[in-house]
XYZ file of C-alpha atoms in Angstrom:
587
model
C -175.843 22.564 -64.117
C -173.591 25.356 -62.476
C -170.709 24.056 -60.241
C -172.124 24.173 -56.364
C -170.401 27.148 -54.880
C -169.313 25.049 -51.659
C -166.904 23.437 -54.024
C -165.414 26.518 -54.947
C -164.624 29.075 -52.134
C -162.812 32.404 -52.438
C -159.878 33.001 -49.801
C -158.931 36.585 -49.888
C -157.396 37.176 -45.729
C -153.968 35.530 -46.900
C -150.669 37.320 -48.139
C -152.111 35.790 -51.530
C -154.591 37.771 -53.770
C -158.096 36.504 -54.000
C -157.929 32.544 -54.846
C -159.774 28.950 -54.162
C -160.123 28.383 -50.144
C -159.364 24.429 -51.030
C -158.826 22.520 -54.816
C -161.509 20.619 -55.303
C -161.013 16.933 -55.522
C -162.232 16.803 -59.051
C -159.450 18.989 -60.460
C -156.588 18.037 -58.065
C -152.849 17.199 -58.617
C -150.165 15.900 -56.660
C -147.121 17.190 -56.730
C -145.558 14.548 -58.545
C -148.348 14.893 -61.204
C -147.030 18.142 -61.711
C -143.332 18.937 -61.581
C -140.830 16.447 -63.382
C -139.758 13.694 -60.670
C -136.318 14.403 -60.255
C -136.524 18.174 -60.365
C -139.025 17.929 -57.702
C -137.110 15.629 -55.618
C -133.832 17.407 -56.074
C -135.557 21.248 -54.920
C -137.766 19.317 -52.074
C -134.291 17.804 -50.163
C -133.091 21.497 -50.148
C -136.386 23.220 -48.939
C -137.475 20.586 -45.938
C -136.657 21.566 -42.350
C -134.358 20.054 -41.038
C -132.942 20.103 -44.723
C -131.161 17.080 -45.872
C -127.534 16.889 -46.595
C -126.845 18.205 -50.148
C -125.322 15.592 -52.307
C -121.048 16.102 -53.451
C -122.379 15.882 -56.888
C -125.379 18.587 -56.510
C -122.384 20.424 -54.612
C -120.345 20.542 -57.884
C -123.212 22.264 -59.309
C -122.467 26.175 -57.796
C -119.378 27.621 -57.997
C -116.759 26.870 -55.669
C -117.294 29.867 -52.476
C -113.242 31.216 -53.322
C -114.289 32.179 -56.528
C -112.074 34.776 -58.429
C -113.062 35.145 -61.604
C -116.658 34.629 -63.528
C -114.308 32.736 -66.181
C -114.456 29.672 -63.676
C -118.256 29.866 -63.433
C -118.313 30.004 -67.092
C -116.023 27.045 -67.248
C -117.899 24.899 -64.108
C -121.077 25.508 -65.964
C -119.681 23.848 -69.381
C -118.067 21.203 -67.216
C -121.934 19.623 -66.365
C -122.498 18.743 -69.787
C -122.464 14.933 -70.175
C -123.223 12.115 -72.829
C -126.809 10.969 -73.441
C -127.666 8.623 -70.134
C -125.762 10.456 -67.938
C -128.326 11.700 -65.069
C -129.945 15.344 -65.986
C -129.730 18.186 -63.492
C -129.942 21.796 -63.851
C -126.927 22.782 -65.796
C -127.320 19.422 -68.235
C -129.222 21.329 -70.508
C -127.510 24.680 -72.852
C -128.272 28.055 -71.038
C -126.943 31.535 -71.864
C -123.836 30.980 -70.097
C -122.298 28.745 -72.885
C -122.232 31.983 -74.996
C -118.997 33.654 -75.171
C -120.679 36.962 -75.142
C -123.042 36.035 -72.204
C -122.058 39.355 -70.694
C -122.628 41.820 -73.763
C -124.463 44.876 -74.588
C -126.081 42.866 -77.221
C -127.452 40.010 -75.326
C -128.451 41.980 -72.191
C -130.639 44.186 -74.778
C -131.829 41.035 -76.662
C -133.513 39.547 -73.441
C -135.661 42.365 -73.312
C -136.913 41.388 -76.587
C -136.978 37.605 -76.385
C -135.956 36.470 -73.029
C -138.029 35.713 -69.886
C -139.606 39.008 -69.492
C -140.260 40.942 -73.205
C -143.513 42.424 -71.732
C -142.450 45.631 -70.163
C -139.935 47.194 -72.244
C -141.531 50.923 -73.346
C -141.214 54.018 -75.350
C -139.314 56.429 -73.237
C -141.620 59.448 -71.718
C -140.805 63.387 -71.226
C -140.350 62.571 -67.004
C -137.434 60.365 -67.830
C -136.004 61.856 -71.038
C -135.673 65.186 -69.536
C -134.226 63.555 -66.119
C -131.294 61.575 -68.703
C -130.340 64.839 -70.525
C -130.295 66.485 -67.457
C -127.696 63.546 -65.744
C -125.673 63.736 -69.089
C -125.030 66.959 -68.051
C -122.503 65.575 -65.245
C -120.400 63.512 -67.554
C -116.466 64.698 -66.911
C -115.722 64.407 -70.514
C -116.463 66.849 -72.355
C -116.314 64.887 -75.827
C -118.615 61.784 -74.605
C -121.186 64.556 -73.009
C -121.425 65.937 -75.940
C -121.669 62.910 -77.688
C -124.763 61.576 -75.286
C -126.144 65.004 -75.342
C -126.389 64.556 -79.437
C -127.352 61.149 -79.240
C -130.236 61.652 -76.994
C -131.610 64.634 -79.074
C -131.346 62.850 -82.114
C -132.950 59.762 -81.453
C -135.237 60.839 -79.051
C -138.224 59.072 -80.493
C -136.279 55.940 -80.586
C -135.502 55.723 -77.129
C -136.810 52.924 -74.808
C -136.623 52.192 -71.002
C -137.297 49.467 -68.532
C -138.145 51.068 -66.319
C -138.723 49.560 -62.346
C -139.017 52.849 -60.301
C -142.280 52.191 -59.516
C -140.354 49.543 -57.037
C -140.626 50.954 -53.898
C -144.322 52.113 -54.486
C -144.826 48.615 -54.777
C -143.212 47.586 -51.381
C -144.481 50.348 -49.463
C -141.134 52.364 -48.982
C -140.325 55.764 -48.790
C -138.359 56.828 -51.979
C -134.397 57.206 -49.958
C -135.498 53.627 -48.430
C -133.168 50.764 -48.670
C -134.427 47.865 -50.313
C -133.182 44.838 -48.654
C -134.171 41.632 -46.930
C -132.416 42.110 -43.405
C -130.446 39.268 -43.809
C -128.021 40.007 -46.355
C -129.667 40.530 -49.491
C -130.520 43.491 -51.517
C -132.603 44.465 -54.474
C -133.037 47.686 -56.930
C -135.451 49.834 -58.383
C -133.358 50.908 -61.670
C -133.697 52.597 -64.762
C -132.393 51.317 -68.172
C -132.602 53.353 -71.343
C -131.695 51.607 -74.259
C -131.638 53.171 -78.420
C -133.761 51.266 -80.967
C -131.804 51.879 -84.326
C -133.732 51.792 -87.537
C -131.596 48.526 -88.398
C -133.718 46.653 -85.196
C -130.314 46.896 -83.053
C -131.263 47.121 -79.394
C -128.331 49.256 -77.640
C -128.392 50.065 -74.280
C -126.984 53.809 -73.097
C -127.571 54.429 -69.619
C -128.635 52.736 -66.650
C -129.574 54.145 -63.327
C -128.975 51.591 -61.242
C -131.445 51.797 -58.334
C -133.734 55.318 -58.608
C -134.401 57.217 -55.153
C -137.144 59.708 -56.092
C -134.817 61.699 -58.835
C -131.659 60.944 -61.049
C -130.411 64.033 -59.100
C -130.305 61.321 -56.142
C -129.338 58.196 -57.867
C -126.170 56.593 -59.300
C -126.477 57.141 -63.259
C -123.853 55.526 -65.667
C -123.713 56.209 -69.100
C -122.541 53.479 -71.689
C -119.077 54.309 -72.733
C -120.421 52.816 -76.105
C -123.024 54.511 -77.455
C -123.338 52.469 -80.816
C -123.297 48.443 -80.906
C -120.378 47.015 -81.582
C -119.631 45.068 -84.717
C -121.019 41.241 -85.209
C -117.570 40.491 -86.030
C -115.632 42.199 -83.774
C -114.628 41.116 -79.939
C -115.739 41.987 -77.011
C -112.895 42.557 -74.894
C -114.102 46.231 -74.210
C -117.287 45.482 -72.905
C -116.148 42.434 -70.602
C -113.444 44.446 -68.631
C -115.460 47.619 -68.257
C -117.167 46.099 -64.879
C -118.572 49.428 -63.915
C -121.258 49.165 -66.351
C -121.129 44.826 -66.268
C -122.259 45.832 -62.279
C -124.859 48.508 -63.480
C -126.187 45.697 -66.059
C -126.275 42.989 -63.379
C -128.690 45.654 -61.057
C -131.108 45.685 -64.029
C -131.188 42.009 -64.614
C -132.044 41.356 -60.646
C -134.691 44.158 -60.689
C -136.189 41.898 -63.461
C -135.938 38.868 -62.201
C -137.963 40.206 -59.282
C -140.217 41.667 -61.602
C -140.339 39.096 -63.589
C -141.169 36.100 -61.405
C -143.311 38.019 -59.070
C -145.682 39.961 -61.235
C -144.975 38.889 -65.088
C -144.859 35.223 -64.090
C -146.963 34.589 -60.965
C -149.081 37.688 -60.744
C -150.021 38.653 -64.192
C -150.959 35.043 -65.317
C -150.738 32.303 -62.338
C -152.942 34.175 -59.866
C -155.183 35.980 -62.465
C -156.013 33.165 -64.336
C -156.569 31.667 -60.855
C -159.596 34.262 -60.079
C -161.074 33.808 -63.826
C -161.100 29.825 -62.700
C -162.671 30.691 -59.282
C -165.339 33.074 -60.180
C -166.585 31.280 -63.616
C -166.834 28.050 -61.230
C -168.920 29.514 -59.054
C -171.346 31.613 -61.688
C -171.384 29.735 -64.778
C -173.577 26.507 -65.322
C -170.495 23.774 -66.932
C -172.799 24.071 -70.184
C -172.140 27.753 -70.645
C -170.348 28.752 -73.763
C -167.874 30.645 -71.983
C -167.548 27.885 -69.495
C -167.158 25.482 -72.558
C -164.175 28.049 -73.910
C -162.373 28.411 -71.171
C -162.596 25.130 -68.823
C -159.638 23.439 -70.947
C -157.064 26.203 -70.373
C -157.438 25.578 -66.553
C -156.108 22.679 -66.272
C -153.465 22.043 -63.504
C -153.646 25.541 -62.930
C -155.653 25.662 -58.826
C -153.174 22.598 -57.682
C -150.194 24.459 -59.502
C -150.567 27.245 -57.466
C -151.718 26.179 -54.198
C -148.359 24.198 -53.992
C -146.683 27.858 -55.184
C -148.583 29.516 -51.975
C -147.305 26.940 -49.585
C -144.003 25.982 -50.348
C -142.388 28.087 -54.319
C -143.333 31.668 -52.958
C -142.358 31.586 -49.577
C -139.820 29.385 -49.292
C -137.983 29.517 -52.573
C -138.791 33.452 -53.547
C -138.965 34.812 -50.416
C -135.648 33.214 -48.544
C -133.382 34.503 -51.728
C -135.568 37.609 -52.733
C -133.646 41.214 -51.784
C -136.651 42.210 -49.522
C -138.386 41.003 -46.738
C -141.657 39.315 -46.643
C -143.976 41.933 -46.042
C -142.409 44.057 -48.798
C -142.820 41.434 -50.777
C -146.775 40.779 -50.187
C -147.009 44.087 -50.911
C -145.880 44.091 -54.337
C -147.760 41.150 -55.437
C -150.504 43.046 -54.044
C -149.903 46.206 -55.860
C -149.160 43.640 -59.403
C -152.640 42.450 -58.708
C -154.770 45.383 -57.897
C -153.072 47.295 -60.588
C -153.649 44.625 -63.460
C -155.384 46.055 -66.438
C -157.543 43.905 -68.363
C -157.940 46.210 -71.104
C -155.390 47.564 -71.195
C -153.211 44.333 -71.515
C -155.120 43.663 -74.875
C -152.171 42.790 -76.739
C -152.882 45.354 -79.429
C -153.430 47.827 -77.042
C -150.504 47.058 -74.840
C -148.091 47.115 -77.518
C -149.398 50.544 -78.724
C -148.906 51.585 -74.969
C -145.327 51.074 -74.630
C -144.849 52.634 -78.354
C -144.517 49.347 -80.497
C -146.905 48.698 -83.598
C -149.896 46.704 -83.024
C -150.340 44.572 -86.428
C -148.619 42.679 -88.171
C -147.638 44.825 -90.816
C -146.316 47.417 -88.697
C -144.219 44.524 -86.953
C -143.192 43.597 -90.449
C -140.691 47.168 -90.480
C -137.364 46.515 -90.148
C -136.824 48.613 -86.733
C -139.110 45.882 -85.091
C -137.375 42.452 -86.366
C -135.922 41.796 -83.550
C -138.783 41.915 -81.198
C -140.173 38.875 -81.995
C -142.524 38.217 -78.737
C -144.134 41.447 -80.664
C -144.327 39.583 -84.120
C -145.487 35.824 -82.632
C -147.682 37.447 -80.020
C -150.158 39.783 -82.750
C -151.022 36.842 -84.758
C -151.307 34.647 -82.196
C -154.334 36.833 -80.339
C -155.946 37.328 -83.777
C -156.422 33.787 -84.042
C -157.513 33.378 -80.555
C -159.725 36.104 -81.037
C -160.903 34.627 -84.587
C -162.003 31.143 -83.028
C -163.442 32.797 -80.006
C -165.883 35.562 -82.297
C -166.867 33.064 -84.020
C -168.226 30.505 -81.100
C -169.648 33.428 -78.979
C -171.186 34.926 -82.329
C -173.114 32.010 -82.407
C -174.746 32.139 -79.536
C -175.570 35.584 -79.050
C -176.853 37.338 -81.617
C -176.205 40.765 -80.728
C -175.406 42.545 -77.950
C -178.846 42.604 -75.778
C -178.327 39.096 -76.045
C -175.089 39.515 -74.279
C -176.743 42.159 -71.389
C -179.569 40.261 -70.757
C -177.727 36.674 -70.198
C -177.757 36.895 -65.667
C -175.373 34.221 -65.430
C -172.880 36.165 -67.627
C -173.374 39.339 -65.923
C -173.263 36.977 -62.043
C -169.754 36.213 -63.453
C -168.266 39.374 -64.172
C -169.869 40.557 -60.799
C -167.873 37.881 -59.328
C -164.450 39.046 -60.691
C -165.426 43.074 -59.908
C -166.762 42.444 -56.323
C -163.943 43.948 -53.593
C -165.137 40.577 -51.304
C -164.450 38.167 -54.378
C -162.555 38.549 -57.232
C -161.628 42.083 -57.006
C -160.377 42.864 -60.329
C -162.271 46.459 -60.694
C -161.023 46.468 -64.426
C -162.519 43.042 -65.679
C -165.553 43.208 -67.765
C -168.955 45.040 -66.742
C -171.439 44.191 -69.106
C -173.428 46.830 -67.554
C -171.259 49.498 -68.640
C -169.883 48.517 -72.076
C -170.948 50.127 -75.626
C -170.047 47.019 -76.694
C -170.612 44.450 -74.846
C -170.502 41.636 -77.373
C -167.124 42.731 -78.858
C -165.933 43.399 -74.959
C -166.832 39.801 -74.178
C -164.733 38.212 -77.188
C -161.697 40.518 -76.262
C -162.204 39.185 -72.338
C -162.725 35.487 -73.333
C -159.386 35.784 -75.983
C -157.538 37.477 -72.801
C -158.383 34.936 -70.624
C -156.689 31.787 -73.093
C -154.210 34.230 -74.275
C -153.216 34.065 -70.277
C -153.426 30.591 -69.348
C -151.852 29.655 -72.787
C -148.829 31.725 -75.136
C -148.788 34.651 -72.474
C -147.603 32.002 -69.764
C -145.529 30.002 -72.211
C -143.424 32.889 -73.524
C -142.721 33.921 -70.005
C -142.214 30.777 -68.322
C -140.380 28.182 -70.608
C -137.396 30.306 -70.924
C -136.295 30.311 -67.274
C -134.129 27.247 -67.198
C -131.929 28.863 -70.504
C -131.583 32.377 -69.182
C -131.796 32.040 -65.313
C -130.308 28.894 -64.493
C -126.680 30.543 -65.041
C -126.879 32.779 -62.160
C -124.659 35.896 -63.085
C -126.854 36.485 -65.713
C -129.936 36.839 -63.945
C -129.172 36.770 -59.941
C -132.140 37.222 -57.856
C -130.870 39.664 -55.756
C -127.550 41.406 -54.736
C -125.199 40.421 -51.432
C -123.194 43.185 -51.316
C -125.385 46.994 -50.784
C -125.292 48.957 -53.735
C -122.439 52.044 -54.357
C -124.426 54.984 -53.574
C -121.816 57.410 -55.331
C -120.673 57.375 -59.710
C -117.413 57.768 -58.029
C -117.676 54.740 -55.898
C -119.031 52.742 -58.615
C -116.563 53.820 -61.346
C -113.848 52.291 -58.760
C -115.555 48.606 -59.309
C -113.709 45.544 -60.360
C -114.514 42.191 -61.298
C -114.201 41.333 -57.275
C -117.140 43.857 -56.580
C -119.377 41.889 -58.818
C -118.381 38.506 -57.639
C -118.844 39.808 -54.133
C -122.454 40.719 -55.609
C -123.014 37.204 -56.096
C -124.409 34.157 -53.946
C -120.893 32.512 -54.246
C -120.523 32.319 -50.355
C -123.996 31.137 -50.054
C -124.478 27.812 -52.162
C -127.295 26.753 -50.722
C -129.244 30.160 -52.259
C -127.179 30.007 -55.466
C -128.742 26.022 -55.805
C -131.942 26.840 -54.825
C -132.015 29.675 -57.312
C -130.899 28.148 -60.014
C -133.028 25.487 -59.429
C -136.426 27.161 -59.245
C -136.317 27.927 -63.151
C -134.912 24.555 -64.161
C -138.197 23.156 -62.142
C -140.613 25.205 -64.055
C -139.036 24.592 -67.427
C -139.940 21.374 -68.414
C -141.478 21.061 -71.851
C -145.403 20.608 -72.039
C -145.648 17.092 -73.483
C -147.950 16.872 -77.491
C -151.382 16.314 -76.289
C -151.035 19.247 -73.927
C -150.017 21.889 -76.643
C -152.557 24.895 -77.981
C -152.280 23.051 -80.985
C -153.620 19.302 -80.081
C -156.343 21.380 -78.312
C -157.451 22.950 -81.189
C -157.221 19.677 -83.133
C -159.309 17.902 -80.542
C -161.627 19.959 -80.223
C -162.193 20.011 -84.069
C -162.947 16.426 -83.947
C -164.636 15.949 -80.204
C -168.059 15.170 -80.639
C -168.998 16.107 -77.200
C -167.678 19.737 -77.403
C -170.100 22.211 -78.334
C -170.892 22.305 -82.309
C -169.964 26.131 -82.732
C -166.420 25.213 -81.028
C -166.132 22.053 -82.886
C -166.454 24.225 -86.338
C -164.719 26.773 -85.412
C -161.872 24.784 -84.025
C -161.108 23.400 -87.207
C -160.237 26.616 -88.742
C -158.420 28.142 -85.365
C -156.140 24.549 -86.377
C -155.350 25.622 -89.614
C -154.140 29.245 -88.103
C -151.825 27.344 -85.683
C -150.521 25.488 -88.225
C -149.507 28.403 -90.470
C -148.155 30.501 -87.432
C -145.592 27.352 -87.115
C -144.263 28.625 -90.620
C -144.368 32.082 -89.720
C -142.957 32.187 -86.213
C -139.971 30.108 -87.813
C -139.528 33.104 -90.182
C -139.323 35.475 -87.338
C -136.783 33.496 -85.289
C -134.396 33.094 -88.488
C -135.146 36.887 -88.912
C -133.390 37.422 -85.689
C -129.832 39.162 -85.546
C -128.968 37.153 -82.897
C -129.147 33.533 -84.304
C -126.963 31.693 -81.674
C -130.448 31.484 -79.711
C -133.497 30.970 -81.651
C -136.864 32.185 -80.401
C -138.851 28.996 -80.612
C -141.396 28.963 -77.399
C -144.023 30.048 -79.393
C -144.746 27.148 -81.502
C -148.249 26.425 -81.278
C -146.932 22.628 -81.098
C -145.260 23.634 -78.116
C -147.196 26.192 -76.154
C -149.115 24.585 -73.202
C -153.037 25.033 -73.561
C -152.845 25.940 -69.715
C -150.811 27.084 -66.620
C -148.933 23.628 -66.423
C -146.554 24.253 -64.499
């Protein structure tokens, strides 16, 4: 029997995109059943009204407000580490700030390969490529213009951006608008063009550091280094040049924004949300996508109610570098402009300019990339154990067009006044439709399960040390290359919360909340052994489980390979693990 629709009600006149009205009481959480205890505890004392005092010992957790030097942060992070039994807090565990080269070239490129947000990085197009080679143009010397002039002619099919200009789009500003909250924050819509070397070296070259309509009108730096420096050799160069640490810093704050807003909540929170909504309210519970998919949703509706009412608005929104309305704007934009197709893992990755298989992965060039290399086998054997359960039930595709309740669901998540995703499935429409439904049903796991995983489980080791990954700036940007060649290691500091501890706790708390390890019987992997063995799961998903565990298993081998493949192997790339990846939006 179909879930009654009264239990399941869309609400679509918030600042939220379309979700449930209420949880229903079958599928609710607390809180506490949730988010681990103390973490909870120790973000709810700083988010209540009137809030409570903040502990001397929580205290010692930001840096002291007369801060001179990022050294002492460095040092006061390495100071929380403790013996086994001491209490855990945010800094207990390792994060990127126990690296002496927290601050390079290298590890600022890496994290667009294996950090918190490897989803967006892209091949470089003729807009931006001509607007660099003109800005090289204004270099003042004459040997490093020529240099950059060279280097972007010669590798110009290896050149890759990140590329946030679409920013103020997003937020509904003018292209000369400041973005900032009002109350002394500010954020960034930059540009950061980076050279993938045959060797699988990630370099970055230039960065504009907040894009107003043209380069002619921005701030552009070029990378006084325009090869990587040696593994063995220090990196005294790079940490005193704080014009370019400053122009680095803009980037990582544009995508942190970008990151938590769209990658994180957007892209698979609230989407999978809608999938959840609309399949409750079309799809009898005995329906073999229903059967698929109702195991990677749990946790997910309570989840993100308590992200609507309390994480969003008053975590992301009080330290965000935009106001509110700018900032239900671009979750707005994030939303409508999701593309379901189009974020096919093969077919992304052959979007941005990457290969799509594995063997193409396998060259060299790509090593480092390993999101890339985990993420391609991981949807083939999604999409494996999903072809072969819908495969047998419908045994072609008019069996596929003619099932209503199938075709009610995909209504659901196309309809403006429901789910209004006009780029889900229409069965109505496809050549295909059988195919197009496995590719859906893999998206929607791949979503709920490893997409979520990579990009959430990372937070608390690259964005708990907050020069690495600030949220937003305090100071406004230099709008001049002159006035931001002039910066020092003060102007950065001074672009840090240190004067505002409450936002620099609150900050780095949020990704030490949402960190927590999924515990074993919550993993993609004990779902796929349960299933195997569950005799009241369908008998198509029971077989075919049993070879989608087999898969996992082997992926365990081979996404060790790729993180020992890694030039980088101070931080291996382990959230992947089938063992390890959550079945659903946990937390």
């Amino acid at each position: 029997m179909a879930n009654p629709n009264n239990e399941y009600q869309w609400a679509t006149d918030s600042a939220f995109p379309p979700h449930a009205a209420t949880v229903p009481k079958a599928v609710n959480k607390s809180d506490l059943q949730i988010f681990n205890l103390v973490a909870f505890l120790q973000t709810g004392g700083m988010l209540v009204e009137p809030p409570r005092p903040i502990s001397a010992q929580y205290l010692s957790l930001a840096p002291n407000a007369s801060t001179t030097s990022l050294d002492q942060v460095v040092a006061n992070n390495q100071l929380q580490r403790g013996p086994p039994g001491v209490s855990h807090n945010m800094l207990f565990p390792f994060n990127i700030g126990d690296r002496d080269d927290w601050y390079s070239d290298a590890v600022f490129a890496q994290q667009h390969f294996t950090g918190t947000n490897p989803t967006t990085i892209k091949c470089i197009g003729d807009d931006l490529k001509a607007e660099f080679e003109e800005a090289a143009l204004k270099i003042d010397n004459e040997e490093h213009k020529e240099n950059v002039r060279n280097h972007l002619t010669t590798h110009a099919a290896s050149l890759y951006v990140q590329d946030y200009r679409y920013f103020r789009v997003a937020m509904g500003l003018s292209a000369d608008q400041q973005i900032a909250s009002g109350d002394g924050r500010y954020g960034a819509a930059p540009v950061a063009l980076f050279h993938l070397r045959d060797d699988g070296k990630l370099h970055p070259l230039a960065i504009v550091i907040d894009y107003k309509g043209t380069m002619a009108n921005s701030v552009v730096i070029f990378n006084n280094r325009l090869e990587p420096a040696p593994d063995d050799q220090p990196h005294n160069l790079e940490k005193e040049d704080w014009p370019w640490r400053y122009a680095k810093t803009c980037v990582q704050s544009a995508d942190w924004l970008r990151h938590e807003v769209t990658i994180h909540l957007v892209n698979t929170h609230l989407v999978e949300e809608a999938v959840i909504v609309a399949a409750n309210r079309t799809l009898p519970t005995s329906h073999i996508v229903y059967q698929l998919l109702e195991k990677h949703w749990e946790t997910t509706l309570s989840l993100n109610r308590q992200a609507r009412q309390s994480l969003v608005p008053n975590v992301i929104a009080k330290i965000a570098g935009a106001p509110w309305n700018e900032l239900v704007s671009f979750m707005g934009h994030a939303y409508t402009t999701f593309n379901w197709k189009g974020l096919h893992i093969p077919k992304d990755l052959e979007s941005r300019g990457f290969p799509s298989t594995t063997d193409g992965l396998d060259n060299p060039k790509f090593h480092n990339y390993a999101y890339a290399r985990n993420m391609v086998p991981m949807w083939q054997a999604i999409r494996a154990f999903v072809s072969e359960v819908l495969k047998a039930h419908y045994a072609d595709n008019a069996a596929v067009q003619n099932d209503q309740c199938l075709q009610n669901f995909c209504d659901e998540m196309l309809t403006p006044q429901s789910g209004n995703m006009p780029s889900f499935l229409n069965i109505s429409d496809s050549q295909s439709p059988l195919d197009d439904l496995i590719d859906t049903v893999t998206m929607c796991i791949h979503i709920a399960s490893p997409q979520h995983t990579a990009v959430n489980y990372l937070q608390q080791y690259y964005q708990v040390f907050v020069p690495n990954k600030p949220w937003s700036l305090y100071q406004p940007l230099p709008t001049t290359l002159g006035e931001l060649r002039e910066y020092t290691e003060q102007h950065l500091i001074d672009a840090l919360p240190f004067k505002n501890t409450k936002d620099w706790l609150i900050g780095a708390q949020l990704p030490y909340l949402l960190s927590f390890e999924v515990i074993g019987e919550s993993s993609l992997l004990s779902y796929a052994i349960h299933q195997s063995s569950d005799p009241k799961a369908d008998p198509a998903i029971r077989t075919a489980a049993q070879q989608f565990e087999q898969q996992l298993r082997t992926l365990q081998g081979v996404f060790t390979q790729h993180s020992n493949a890694l030039d980088d192997q101070r931080t291996p790339y382990t959230v992947m693990d089938p063992a390890v990846t959550a079945v659903s939006i946990l937390i």
